[in-house]
GROMACS .gro file of C-alpha atoms in nm:
model
  503
    1MET     CA    1   2.528   1.783  -4.689
    2LEU     CA    2   2.639   1.454  -4.542
    3VAL     CA    3   2.434   1.261  -4.796
    4ARG     CA    4   2.588   1.456  -5.085
    5ARG     CA    5   2.936   1.384  -4.949
    6LEU     CA    6   2.852   1.013  -4.936
    7ALA     CA    7   2.733   1.017  -5.297
    8SER     CA    8   3.046   1.199  -5.411
    9LEU     CA    9   3.270   0.929  -5.262
   10ARG     CA   10   3.139   0.671  -5.514
   11LEU     CA   11   3.269   0.396  -5.290
   12ALA     CA   12   3.112   0.076  -5.170
   13PRO     CA   13   3.017   0.081  -4.804
   14SER     CA   14   3.275  -0.189  -4.738
   15SER     CA   15   3.558   0.052  -4.817
   16CYS     CA   16   3.741   0.113  -4.490
   17SER     CA   17   3.880   0.454  -4.584
   18ALA     CA   18   3.544   0.581  -4.703
   19ARG     CA   19   3.378   0.448  -4.396
   20ARG     CA   20   3.628   0.618  -4.165
   21ARG     CA   21   3.565   0.951  -4.338
   22LEU     CA   22   3.194   0.894  -4.316
   23LEU     CA   23   3.199   0.811  -3.946
   24SER     CA   24   3.415   1.115  -3.868
   25ALA     CA   25   3.156   1.354  -4.014
   26PRO     CA   26   2.901   1.507  -3.775
   27LEU     CA   27   2.553   1.360  -3.810
   28ALA     CA   28   2.254   1.589  -3.832
   29PRO     CA   29   1.928   1.428  -3.709
   30HIS     CA   30   1.734   1.539  -4.022
   31ALA     CA   31   1.990   1.367  -4.247
   32LEU     CA   32   1.956   1.024  -4.087
   33PRO     CA   33   1.656   0.892  -4.285
   34ALA     CA   34   1.808   0.997  -4.621
   35LEU     CA   35   2.146   0.859  -4.517
   36HIS     CA   36   1.990   0.529  -4.423
   37ALA     CA   37   1.809   0.501  -4.761
   38ARG     CA   38   2.117   0.596  -4.964
   39TRP     CA   39   2.329   0.352  -4.766
   40ALA     CA   40   2.087   0.068  -4.834
   41SER     CA   41   2.078   0.155  -5.207
   42SER     CA   42   2.457   0.168  -5.229
   43SER     CA   43   2.489  -0.163  -5.048
   44SER     CA   44   2.246  -0.327  -5.293
   45SER     CA   45   2.425  -0.188  -5.600
   46SER     CA   46   2.765  -0.285  -5.470
   47SER     CA   47   2.648  -0.634  -5.388
   48SER     CA   48   2.503  -0.682  -5.739
   49ALA     CA   49   2.814  -0.547  -5.913
   50SER     CA   50   3.050  -0.774  -5.725
   51SER     CA   51   2.840  -1.091  -5.737
   52SER     CA   52   3.019  -1.223  -6.047
   53SER     CA   53   3.362  -1.200  -5.888
   54SER     CA   54   3.272  -1.290  -5.534
   55ALA     CA   55   3.394  -1.647  -5.573
   56ALA     CA   56   3.747  -1.532  -5.660
   57SER     CA   57   3.763  -1.252  -5.408
   58PRO     CA   58   3.919  -1.308  -5.069
   59PRO     CA   59   3.685  -1.305  -4.766
   60GLN     CA   60   3.590  -0.951  -4.670
   61ALA     CA   61   3.557  -0.823  -4.315
   62GLN     CA   62   3.199  -0.761  -4.202
   63PRO     CA   63   3.110  -0.393  -4.245
   64LEU     CA   64   3.063  -0.179  -3.935
   65LEU     CA   65   2.697  -0.083  -3.954
   66LEU     CA   66   2.556   0.238  -3.816
   67PRO     CA   67   2.247   0.212  -3.594
   68GLN     CA   68   1.940   0.237  -3.808
   69ALA     CA   69   1.758   0.567  -3.807
   70PRO     CA   70   1.439   0.431  -3.645
   71GLN     CA   71   1.646   0.296  -3.354
   72LEU     CA   72   1.809   0.632  -3.298
   73VAL     CA   73   1.474   0.808  -3.306
   74GLN     CA   74   1.332   0.562  -3.055
   75GLN     CA   75   1.628   0.612  -2.821
   76SER     CA   76   1.584   0.986  -2.851
   77GLN     CA   77   1.217   0.958  -2.763
   78GLN     CA   78   1.300   0.745  -2.459
   79ALA     CA   79   1.549   1.006  -2.340
   80GLU     CA   80   1.286   1.275  -2.376
   81ARG     CA   81   1.055   1.079  -2.142
   82THR     CA   82   1.292   1.097  -1.846
   83PHE     CA   83   1.306   1.386  -1.601
   84TYR     CA   84   1.540   1.532  -1.348
   85ARG     CA   85   1.305   1.686  -1.092
   86ARG     CA   86   1.036   1.947  -1.149
   87GLU     CA   87   1.038   2.318  -1.082
   88LEU     CA   88   0.818   2.431  -0.798
   89PRO     CA   89   0.528   2.658  -0.892
   90PRO     CA   90   0.600   3.021  -0.793
   91HIS     CA   91   0.344   3.022  -0.509
   92LEU     CA   92   0.538   2.747  -0.326
   93ALA     CA   93   0.858   2.842  -0.144
   94SER     CA   94   1.138   2.585  -0.149
   95PHE     CA   95   1.261   2.504   0.199
   96THR     CA   96   1.620   2.583   0.099
   97SER     CA   97   1.538   2.915  -0.070
   98ALA     CA   98   1.587   3.250   0.104
   99GLU     CA   99   1.212   3.279   0.155
  100GLY     CA  100   1.188   2.924   0.282
  101ARG     CA  101   1.467   2.976   0.533
  102ALA     CA  102   1.305   3.295   0.658
  103LEU     CA  103   0.973   3.116   0.704
  104PHE     CA  104   1.142   2.831   0.890
  105ARG     CA  105   1.309   3.076   1.129
  106LYS     CA  106   0.967   3.224   1.204
  107ALA     CA  107   0.823   2.879   1.271
  108LEU     CA  108   1.118   2.796   1.493
  109LEU     CA  109   1.085   3.116   1.698
  110ALA     CA  110   0.710   3.063   1.731
  111GLY     CA  111   0.763   2.713   1.872
  112HIS     CA  112   0.594   2.535   1.582
  113ALA     CA  113   0.885   2.335   1.440
  114GLU     CA  114   0.922   2.083   1.723
  115ILE     CA  115   0.843   1.787   1.500
  116PHE     CA  116   1.101   1.896   1.243
  117TYR     CA  117   1.396   1.768   1.445
  118SER     CA  118   1.289   1.404   1.462
  119LEU     CA  119   1.155   1.406   1.105
  120SER     CA  120   1.467   1.560   0.954
  121GLY     CA  121   1.682   1.306   1.135
  122ASN     CA  122   1.479   1.028   0.973
  123PHE     CA  123   1.398   1.194   0.642
  124THR     CA  124   1.413   0.944   0.360
  125MET     CA  125   1.302   0.939   0.000
  126GLN     CA  126   1.032   0.694  -0.098
  127SER     CA  127   1.189   0.391  -0.266
  128GLU     CA  128   0.923   0.365  -0.540
  129PRO     CA  129   0.736   0.635  -0.734
  130ALA     CA  130   0.405   0.518  -0.579
  131PHE     CA  131   0.537   0.464  -0.224
  132CYS     CA  132   0.470   0.819  -0.098
  133GLY     CA  133   0.229   0.690   0.167
  134LEU     CA  134   0.459   0.414   0.286
  135GLY     CA  135   0.760   0.647   0.277
  136SER     CA  136   0.577   0.904   0.490
  137LEU     CA  137   0.471   0.636   0.736
  138ALA     CA  138   0.822   0.487   0.764
  139MET     CA  139   0.958   0.836   0.845
  140VAL     CA  140   0.696   0.887   1.118
  141LEU     CA  141   0.748   0.541   1.270
  142ASN     CA  142   1.124   0.598   1.295
  143SER     CA  143   1.071   0.953   1.424
  144LEU     CA  144   0.850   0.821   1.704
  145SER     CA  145   1.111   0.552   1.787
  146VAL     CA  146   0.876   0.261   1.721
  147ASP     CA  147   1.063  -0.069   1.735
  148PRO     CA  148   0.937  -0.283   1.444
  149GLY     CA  149   1.029  -0.603   1.624
  150LYS     CA  150   1.198  -0.746   1.317
  151LYS     CA  151   1.519  -0.694   1.128
  152TRP     CA  152   1.568  -0.443   0.852
  153LYS     CA  153   1.919  -0.546   0.740
  154GLY     CA  154   2.210  -0.707   0.914
  155VAL     CA  155   2.139  -0.704   1.287
  156TRP     CA  156   1.940  -0.379   1.280
  157ARG     CA  157   1.570  -0.334   1.347
  158TRP     CA  158   1.445  -0.031   1.154
  159TYR     CA  159   1.157   0.076   0.933
  160ALA     CA  160   1.181   0.100   0.554
  161ASP     CA  161   0.884   0.164   0.328
  162ASP     CA  162   0.912  -0.176   0.160
  163MET     CA  163   0.862  -0.348   0.498
  164LEU     CA  164   0.511  -0.211   0.547
  165GLU     CA  165   0.300  -0.475   0.374
  166CYS     CA  166  -0.039  -0.480   0.540
  167CYS     CA  167  -0.396  -0.413   0.420
  168ALA     CA  168  -0.276  -0.409   0.059
  169PRO     CA  169  -0.004  -0.608  -0.123
  170LEU     CA  170   0.315  -0.418  -0.204
  171ASP     CA  171   0.295  -0.518  -0.571
  172GLN     CA  172  -0.044  -0.351  -0.594
  173ILE     CA  173   0.075  -0.036  -0.414
  174LYS     CA  174   0.378  -0.021  -0.643
  175LYS     CA  175   0.146  -0.007  -0.945
  176THR     CA  176  -0.145   0.205  -0.823
  177GLY     CA  177  -0.042   0.366  -0.496
  178MET     CA  178  -0.268   0.351  -0.191
  179THR     CA  179  -0.584   0.516  -0.067
  180PHE     CA  180  -0.646   0.734   0.237
  181GLN     CA  181  -0.816   0.443   0.417
  182GLU     CA  182  -0.538   0.196   0.335
  183LEU     CA  183  -0.269   0.420   0.482
  184ALA     CA  184  -0.467   0.452   0.806
  185CYS     CA  185  -0.493   0.073   0.819
  186VAL     CA  186  -0.119   0.023   0.764
  187ALA     CA  187  -0.041   0.278   1.036
  188ARG     CA  188  -0.259   0.092   1.286
  189CYS     CA  189  -0.103  -0.239   1.177
  190ASN     CA  190   0.232  -0.103   1.289
  191GLY     CA  191   0.129   0.008   1.635
  192LEU     CA  192   0.032   0.373   1.583
  193ASP     CA  193  -0.272   0.550   1.725
  194VAL     CA  194  -0.440   0.706   1.423
  195VAL     CA  195  -0.686   0.992   1.405
  196SER     CA  196  -0.810   1.020   1.046
  197LYS     CA  197  -0.975   1.343   0.939
  198SER     CA  198  -1.140   1.374   0.600
  199ALA     CA  199  -1.128   1.722   0.449
  200ASP     CA  200  -1.503   1.722   0.391
  201ALA     CA  201  -1.562   1.648   0.761
  202VAL     CA  202  -1.349   1.928   0.913
  203ASP     CA  203  -1.348   2.301   0.845
  204PHE     CA  204  -1.042   2.513   0.780
  205ASP     CA  205  -1.024   2.644   1.138
  206GLU     CA  206  -1.002   2.291   1.278
  207PHE     CA  207  -0.725   2.209   1.032
  208VAL     CA  208  -0.526   2.515   1.143
  209GLN     CA  209  -0.576   2.422   1.509
  210ASP     CA  210  -0.446   2.072   1.442
  211LEU     CA  211  -0.147   2.214   1.255
  212ALA     CA  212  -0.062   2.439   1.550
  213SER     CA  213  -0.105   2.157   1.801
  214VAL     CA  214   0.094   1.893   1.613
  215THR     CA  215   0.389   2.113   1.517
  216ALA     CA  216   0.428   2.234   1.877
  217SER     CA  217   0.478   1.877   2.003
  218SER     CA  218   0.739   1.613   1.941
  219GLU     CA  219   0.500   1.332   2.037
  220THR     CA  220   0.257   1.365   1.746
  221HIS     CA  221   0.298   1.385   1.371
  222MET     CA  222   0.075   1.479   1.080
  223VAL     CA  223   0.067   1.325   0.732
  224VAL     CA  224  -0.138   1.509   0.470
  225SER     CA  225  -0.307   1.347   0.172
  226PHE     CA  226  -0.374   1.596  -0.107
  227SER     CA  227  -0.404   1.649  -0.480
  228ARG     CA  228  -0.089   1.782  -0.644
  229LYS     CA  229  -0.301   1.925  -0.923
  230ALA     CA  230  -0.460   2.168  -0.679
  231LEU     CA  231  -0.112   2.304  -0.599
  232SER     CA  232  -0.028   2.337  -0.972
  233GLN     CA  233   0.214   2.045  -0.949
  234THR     CA  234   0.228   1.748  -1.185
  235GLY     CA  235   0.058   1.426  -1.083
  236ASP     CA  236  -0.236   1.396  -0.847
  237GLY     CA  237  -0.275   1.209  -0.518
  238HIS     CA  238   0.018   1.237  -0.280
  239PHE     CA  239   0.113   1.181   0.086
  240SER     CA  240   0.378   1.372   0.281
  241PRO     CA  241   0.445   1.460   0.647
  242VAL     CA  242   0.421   1.814   0.785
  243GLY     CA  243   0.743   1.956   0.931
  244ALA     CA  244   0.661   2.306   1.059
  245PHE     CA  245   0.393   2.578   1.072
  246VAL     CA  246   0.412   2.958   1.070
  247PRO     CA  247   0.107   3.079   1.265
  248ASP     CA  248   0.102   3.448   1.169
  249THR     CA  249   0.121   3.386   0.791
  250GLN     CA  250  -0.031   3.034   0.806
  251GLN     CA  251   0.243   2.872   0.601
  252VAL     CA  252   0.294   2.493   0.623
  253LEU     CA  253   0.619   2.307   0.558
  254VAL     CA  254   0.547   1.996   0.351
  255MET     CA  255   0.842   1.756   0.371
  256ASP     CA  256   0.794   1.595   0.032
  257THR     CA  257   0.896   1.229   0.026
  258ALA     CA  258   0.933   1.237  -0.356
  259ARG     CA  259   1.267   1.420  -0.346
  260PHE     CA  260   1.338   1.305  -0.701
  261LYS     CA  261   1.046   1.523  -0.811
  262TYR     CA  262   1.002   1.821  -0.577
  263PRO     CA  263   1.196   1.957  -0.280
  264SER     CA  264   1.033   2.026   0.055
  265TYR     CA  265   0.839   2.351   0.042
  266PHE     CA  266   0.617   2.596   0.229
  267VAL     CA  267   0.257   2.626   0.113
  268ASP     CA  268  -0.033   2.844   0.228
  269ALA     CA  269  -0.248   2.650   0.477
  270ARG     CA  270  -0.571   2.748   0.303
  271MET     CA  271  -0.433   2.624  -0.031
  272LEU     CA  272  -0.325   2.294   0.126
  273TYR     CA  273  -0.666   2.252   0.286
  274GLU     CA  274  -0.837   2.307  -0.049
  275ALA     CA  275  -0.597   2.057  -0.210
  276MET     CA  276  -0.730   1.788   0.025
  277ARG     CA  277  -1.091   1.846  -0.075
  278PRO     CA  278  -1.106   1.720  -0.439
  279ILE     CA  279  -1.270   1.378  -0.475
  280ASP     CA  280  -1.031   1.086  -0.518
  281ALA     CA  281  -1.137   0.904  -0.835
  282VAL     CA  282  -1.046   0.567  -0.680
  283THR     CA  283  -1.244   0.595  -0.355
  284GLY     CA  284  -1.509   0.850  -0.447
  285LEU     CA  285  -1.418   1.038  -0.128
  286SER     CA  286  -1.215   1.345  -0.045
  287ARG     CA  287  -0.865   1.314   0.098
  288GLY     CA  288  -0.755   1.455   0.433
  289TYR     CA  289  -0.489   1.419   0.700
  290PHE     CA  290  -0.378   1.190   0.982
  291ILE     CA  291  -0.265   1.271   1.334
  292LEU     CA  292  -0.028   0.993   1.442
  293ARG     CA  293   0.100   0.898   1.787
  294LYS     CA  294   0.292   0.605   1.925
  295GLY     CA  295   0.035   0.349   2.034
  296GLN     CA  296   0.019   0.101   2.317
  297THR     CA  297  -0.002  -0.209   2.100
  298LYS     CA  298   0.306  -0.384   1.971
  299PRO     CA  299   0.385  -0.314   1.605
  300LEU     CA  300   0.435  -0.679   1.514
  301SER     CA  301   0.103  -0.864   1.499
  302LEU     CA  302   0.084  -1.238   1.559
  303CYS     CA  303  -0.153  -1.304   1.268
  304GLN     CA  304  -0.150  -1.181   0.915
  305ILE     CA  305  -0.382  -1.186   0.616
  306ILE     CA  306  -0.229  -1.340   0.306
  307VAL     CA  307  -0.377  -1.078   0.076
  308LYS     CA  308  -0.280  -1.235  -0.255
  309ASP     CA  309  -0.462  -1.560  -0.171
  310VAL     CA  310  -0.801  -1.408  -0.090
  311ALA     CA  311  -1.075  -1.481  -0.346
  312TRP     CA  312  -1.279  -1.165  -0.295
  313ARG     CA  313  -1.555  -1.246  -0.543
  314HIS     CA  314  -1.597  -1.594  -0.399
  315LEU     CA  315  -1.629  -1.451  -0.047
  316ARG     CA  316  -1.890  -1.206  -0.168
  317ASP     CA  317  -2.092  -1.482  -0.333
  318VAL     CA  318  -2.075  -1.704  -0.024
  319PHE     CA  319  -2.194  -1.441   0.221
  320GLN     CA  320  -2.440  -1.256   0.001
  321GLU     CA  321  -2.593  -1.541  -0.200
  322THR     CA  322  -2.509  -1.894  -0.085
  323LEU     CA  323  -2.535  -1.861   0.294
  324PRO     CA  324  -2.854  -1.649   0.295
  325ARG     CA  325  -3.020  -1.910   0.074
  326ILE     CA  326  -2.896  -2.204   0.283
  327LEU     CA  327  -2.983  -2.042   0.617
  328ARG     CA  328  -3.339  -1.974   0.506
  329THR     CA  329  -3.412  -2.344   0.464
  330PRO     CA  330  -3.650  -2.496   0.721
  331SER     CA  331  -3.379  -2.725   0.858
  332ILE     CA  332  -3.174  -2.433   0.990
  333SER     CA  333  -3.293  -2.076   0.997
  334THR     CA  334  -3.666  -2.122   1.059
  335SER     CA  335  -3.632  -2.388   1.323
  336ALA     CA  336  -3.785  -2.295   1.657
  337ALA     CA  337  -3.457  -2.361   1.835
  338LEU     CA  338  -3.259  -2.115   1.622
  339ALA     CA  339  -3.525  -1.845   1.636
  340ALA     CA  340  -3.564  -1.873   2.012
  341PRO     CA  341  -3.402  -1.610   2.236
  342GLU     CA  342  -3.173  -1.875   2.380
  343SER     CA  343  -3.079  -2.098   2.089
  344SER     CA  344  -2.969  -2.450   2.166
  345GLN     CA  345  -2.612  -2.558   2.132
  346GLU     CA  346  -2.719  -2.794   1.854
  347SER     CA  347  -2.873  -2.515   1.646
  348LYS     CA  348  -2.561  -2.301   1.693
  349ARG     CA  349  -2.350  -2.592   1.579
  350ASP     CA  350  -2.568  -2.630   1.269
  351LEU     CA  351  -2.529  -2.261   1.188
  352ILE     CA  352  -2.148  -2.260   1.221
  353ARG     CA  353  -2.131  -2.587   1.028
  354ALA     CA  354  -2.324  -2.427   0.740
  355VAL     CA  355  -2.089  -2.128   0.741
  356ILE     CA  356  -1.771  -2.339   0.754
  357HIS     CA  357  -1.888  -2.588   0.490
  358HIS     CA  358  -1.969  -2.319   0.235
  359LEU     CA  359  -1.656  -2.107   0.274
  360PRO     CA  360  -1.400  -2.129  -0.009
  361ALA     CA  361  -1.204  -2.454   0.004
  362ASP     CA  362  -0.880  -2.268   0.074
  363PHE     CA  363  -1.016  -2.017   0.326
  364LEU     CA  364  -0.773  -2.143   0.591
  365ASP     CA  365  -0.495  -2.006   0.371
  366TYR     CA  366  -0.636  -1.652   0.394
  367THR     CA  367  -0.483  -1.600   0.738
  368ALA     CA  368  -0.164  -1.731   0.894
  369PHE     CA  369   0.037  -1.707   1.211
  370ARG     CA  370   0.343  -1.495   1.162
  371SER     CA  371   0.652  -1.708   1.123
  372ALA     CA  372   0.919  -1.689   1.390
  373GLY     CA  373   1.192  -1.662   1.130
  374HIS     CA  374   1.546  -1.543   1.168
  375ASP     CA  375   1.442  -1.185   1.090
  376LEU     CA  376   1.235  -1.152   1.405
  377ALA     CA  377   1.358  -1.044   1.746
  378GLY     CA  378   1.407  -1.318   2.002
  379SER     CA  379   1.453  -1.322   2.380
  380PRO     CA  380   1.635  -1.566   2.611
  381GLY     CA  381   1.414  -1.839   2.754
  382VAL     CA  382   1.407  -1.940   3.121
  383ASP     CA  383   1.634  -2.234   3.049
  384GLY     CA  384   1.906  -2.010   2.911
  385THR     CA  385   1.855  -2.102   2.546
  386LEU     CA  386   1.743  -1.856   2.281
  387GLN     CA  387   1.368  -1.897   2.262
  388SER     CA  388   1.165  -1.689   2.023
  389HIS     CA  389   0.948  -1.440   2.204
  390LEU     CA  390   0.708  -1.462   1.916
  391ASP     CA  391   0.668  -1.838   1.961
  392ALA     CA  392   0.579  -1.784   2.327
  393GLU     CA  393   0.315  -1.528   2.235
  394LEU     CA  394   0.174  -1.753   1.962
  395HIS     CA  395   0.139  -2.030   2.219
  396ALA     CA  396  -0.046  -1.796   2.454
  397LEU     CA  397  -0.269  -1.678   2.167
  398CYS     CA  398  -0.360  -2.037   2.078
  399GLU     CA  399  -0.450  -2.112   2.439
  400GLN     CA  400  -0.676  -1.807   2.454
  401GLY     CA  401  -0.831  -1.901   2.119
  402MET     CA  402  -0.902  -2.257   2.234
  403SER     CA  403  -1.078  -2.123   2.544
  404HIS     CA  404  -1.319  -1.912   2.338
  405PRO     CA  405  -1.672  -2.059   2.318
  406LEU     CA  406  -1.668  -2.050   1.936
  407PHE     CA  407  -1.357  -2.271   1.910
  408PRO     CA  408  -1.505  -2.618   1.984
  409ILE     CA  409  -1.788  -2.559   1.734
  410VAL     CA  410  -1.546  -2.446   1.464
  411HIS     CA  411  -1.310  -2.734   1.534
  412ALA     CA  412  -1.591  -2.991   1.506
  413ALA     CA  413  -1.714  -2.835   1.180
  414LEU     CA  414  -1.363  -2.845   1.033
  415MET     CA  415  -1.321  -3.208   1.136
  416GLU     CA  416  -1.639  -3.290   0.942
  417ARG     CA  417  -1.516  -3.096   0.641
  418THR     CA  418  -1.193  -3.291   0.590
  419THR     CA  419  -1.096  -3.655   0.605
  420ARG     CA  420  -0.733  -3.574   0.684
  421GLY     CA  421  -0.799  -3.436   1.029
  422ILE     CA  422  -0.737  -3.084   1.152
  423ASP     CA  423  -0.491  -2.956   1.413
  424ALA     CA  424  -0.585  -2.719   1.692
  425ARG     CA  425  -0.377  -2.430   1.554
  426SER     CA  426  -0.572  -2.436   1.227
  427SER     CA  427  -0.898  -2.432   1.421
  428VAL     CA  428  -0.774  -2.134   1.623
  429LEU     CA  429  -0.697  -1.951   1.296
  430ALA     CA  430  -1.044  -2.034   1.165
  431THR     CA  431  -1.196  -1.905   1.488
  432ILE     CA  432  -1.000  -1.580   1.462
  433PHE     CA  433  -1.105  -1.554   1.097
  434LEU     CA  434  -1.477  -1.571   1.185
  435LEU     CA  435  -1.440  -1.336   1.482
  436SER     CA  436  -1.259  -1.074   1.277
  437LEU     CA  437  -1.484  -1.055   0.970
  438PRO     CA  438  -1.663  -0.716   0.956
  439SER     CA  439  -2.028  -0.708   1.063
  440ILE     CA  440  -2.127  -0.575   0.721
  441LEU     CA  441  -2.040  -0.916   0.584
  442TRP     CA  442  -2.319  -1.078   0.783
  443ALA     CA  443  -2.578  -0.818   0.682
  444GLY     CA  444  -2.740  -1.039   0.417
  445LEU     CA  445  -2.800  -1.329   0.659
  446PRO     CA  446  -3.131  -1.390   0.840
  447SER     CA  447  -3.166  -1.183   1.156
  448GLU     CA  448  -3.161  -1.485   1.390
  449ALA     CA  449  -2.837  -1.608   1.230
  450ARG     CA  450  -2.679  -1.265   1.267
  451ARG     CA  451  -2.779  -1.257   1.633
  452ILE     CA  452  -2.605  -1.585   1.705
  453LEU     CA  453  -2.291  -1.499   1.513
  454GLU     CA  454  -2.265  -1.156   1.678
  455SER     CA  455  -2.312  -1.311   2.022
  456TYR     CA  456  -1.973  -1.480   1.984
  457ARG     CA  457  -1.812  -1.147   1.901
  458LYS     CA  458  -1.933  -0.962   2.208
  459THR     CA  459  -1.674  -0.782   2.418
  460GLU     CA  460  -1.729  -1.005   2.721
  461THR     CA  461  -1.621  -1.314   2.527
  462LEU     CA  462  -1.281  -1.149   2.473
  463ALA     CA  463  -1.247  -0.953   2.797
  464ASP     CA  464  -1.009  -1.200   2.964
  465LYS     CA  465  -0.823  -1.279   2.643
  466PRO     CA  466  -0.603  -0.974   2.568
  467LEU     CA  467  -0.391  -1.131   2.292
  468LEU     CA  468  -0.695  -1.273   2.115
  469ARG     CA  469  -0.883  -0.944   2.149
  470GLU     CA  470  -0.591  -0.748   2.002
  471GLU     CA  471  -0.542  -0.981   1.706
  472VAL     CA  472  -0.913  -0.994   1.627
  473GLY     CA  473  -0.925  -0.613   1.633
  474ARG     CA  474  -0.624  -0.579   1.402
  475LEU     CA  475  -0.753  -0.831   1.151
  476ALA     CA  476  -1.101  -0.677   1.159
  477ASP     CA  477  -0.951  -0.341   1.066
  478GLN     CA  478  -0.757  -0.498   0.779
  479TRP     CA  479  -1.056  -0.697   0.654
  480ASP     CA  480  -1.273  -0.388   0.652
  481THR     CA  481  -1.017  -0.187   0.456
  482MET     CA  482  -0.948  -0.464   0.205
  483LEU     CA  483  -1.311  -0.551   0.150
  484ASN     CA  484  -1.384  -0.186   0.072
  485SER     CA  485  -1.083  -0.171  -0.159
  486ASN     CA  486  -1.222  -0.469  -0.353
  487CYS     CA  487  -1.576  -0.335  -0.379
  488THR     CA  488  -1.738  -0.418  -0.712
  489CYS     CA  489  -2.007  -0.150  -0.723
  490GLY     CA  490  -1.783   0.157  -0.698
  491ARG     CA  491  -1.942   0.276  -0.375
  492ASN     CA  492  -1.657   0.171  -0.148
  493THR     CA  493  -1.855  -0.072   0.059
  494TRP     CA  494  -1.886  -0.449   0.077
  495CYS     CA  495  -2.167  -0.512  -0.163
  496ALA     CA  496  -2.344  -0.754  -0.392
  497HIS     CA  497  -2.491  -0.682  -0.735
  498GLY     CA  498  -2.421  -0.312  -0.699
  499GLN     CA  499  -2.645  -0.275  -0.392
  500GLN     CA  500  -2.512  -0.113  -0.079
  501LEU     CA  501  -2.575  -0.324   0.231
  502VAL     CA  502  -2.711  -0.190   0.556
  503ALA     CA  503  -2.559  -0.343   0.869
   0.00000   0.00000   0.00000
């Protein structure tokens, strides 16, 4: 109809009165393509008819053009791709529904909603669509009153999900989310005691017992990792904390961190257990749940791995190809001194020198001491001035590192490697780097070389060095998680040429 009205006007598109009448008419979506074609035809005819008199005509105002039909269609398609939440499947009871409230009262009366109070007081929505794991962890850390040791905003120390960069870079998590193993690593990085339970390693009865135990205490929390598909929800892998449990009907309150998508809801415990069992396509393993408690270690580590700078493939080649070949040469690995039960200091030096000299040129950039920046908490020094507590701990860590028997060998090897000299702090970092690498990384080396390298990592060498022992343990956990995450054979283990190594 609108197109016929336009044709009946018999006016050029530059006519203001015609255009006003045209714009005042309602537009039907199916008429837009025809309107656009007719408009273009009219504009062409009008332009040709007036070309002979254009020189004598006064300047005309530019016509007000309607958006082209393809643009409108594209905008419409974009609008159709946005969502305002999702409806819960009928077998899940929204926490705020009449059924959900009744179930919560039962949990409360049964004494299995103790963790709800601290969680609800710190309940936040994940800040990114793929931050469900980090959002869950930030809620638990704040619920357990863990002091992060660094500022959130202003003068306040507090946990937010975008502060939890450890074991995997935030940019990567933002794109692809995180795995079950990575979340456990991040939790330990931030000072929590973590008990990880894979669904294929526990039966349903154990899961129910853990639900009853955790929800009856305010000192422990549970985060479940499950497949949304198994609950008839959209999406797949998801993390969320548990807020309550109804023992007689075995209903679990899942406090969903993706509030933009689903509200918190009650789900049958058996159904939730089965939703943890499907294999994660990324890891090749089933999901599960975590039992989290406030740990004894401080949440702010002194060392950190600069994840984005690590050349994973280069590391693999060095430890699985280059070093095994070098260490099997007669000058090193088969020498009588190295193979002897008590290897000489000279042979140990040769071994460490070979390792250091064949590491990537920038391997010292893989780890760093945490900066004592303005965002970190400080404490008054003995002289009354504001001295960073972190700086004092870093000094103590360096002293403990320099007293480790591996340090002088590493320092000498680094001095040979560069003509610019090397400072003691860099040698301490290199020592921590070698001490923290997972044992699986050495598996391809000759047995006598592995024996020497492992001798430096024995517990007794770290017994009187608590700061060094703690930092080596933290970095070892992160290395193990990240090496598995960057596996090239799809088997989730540090490997070479698709072959799984045996430690």
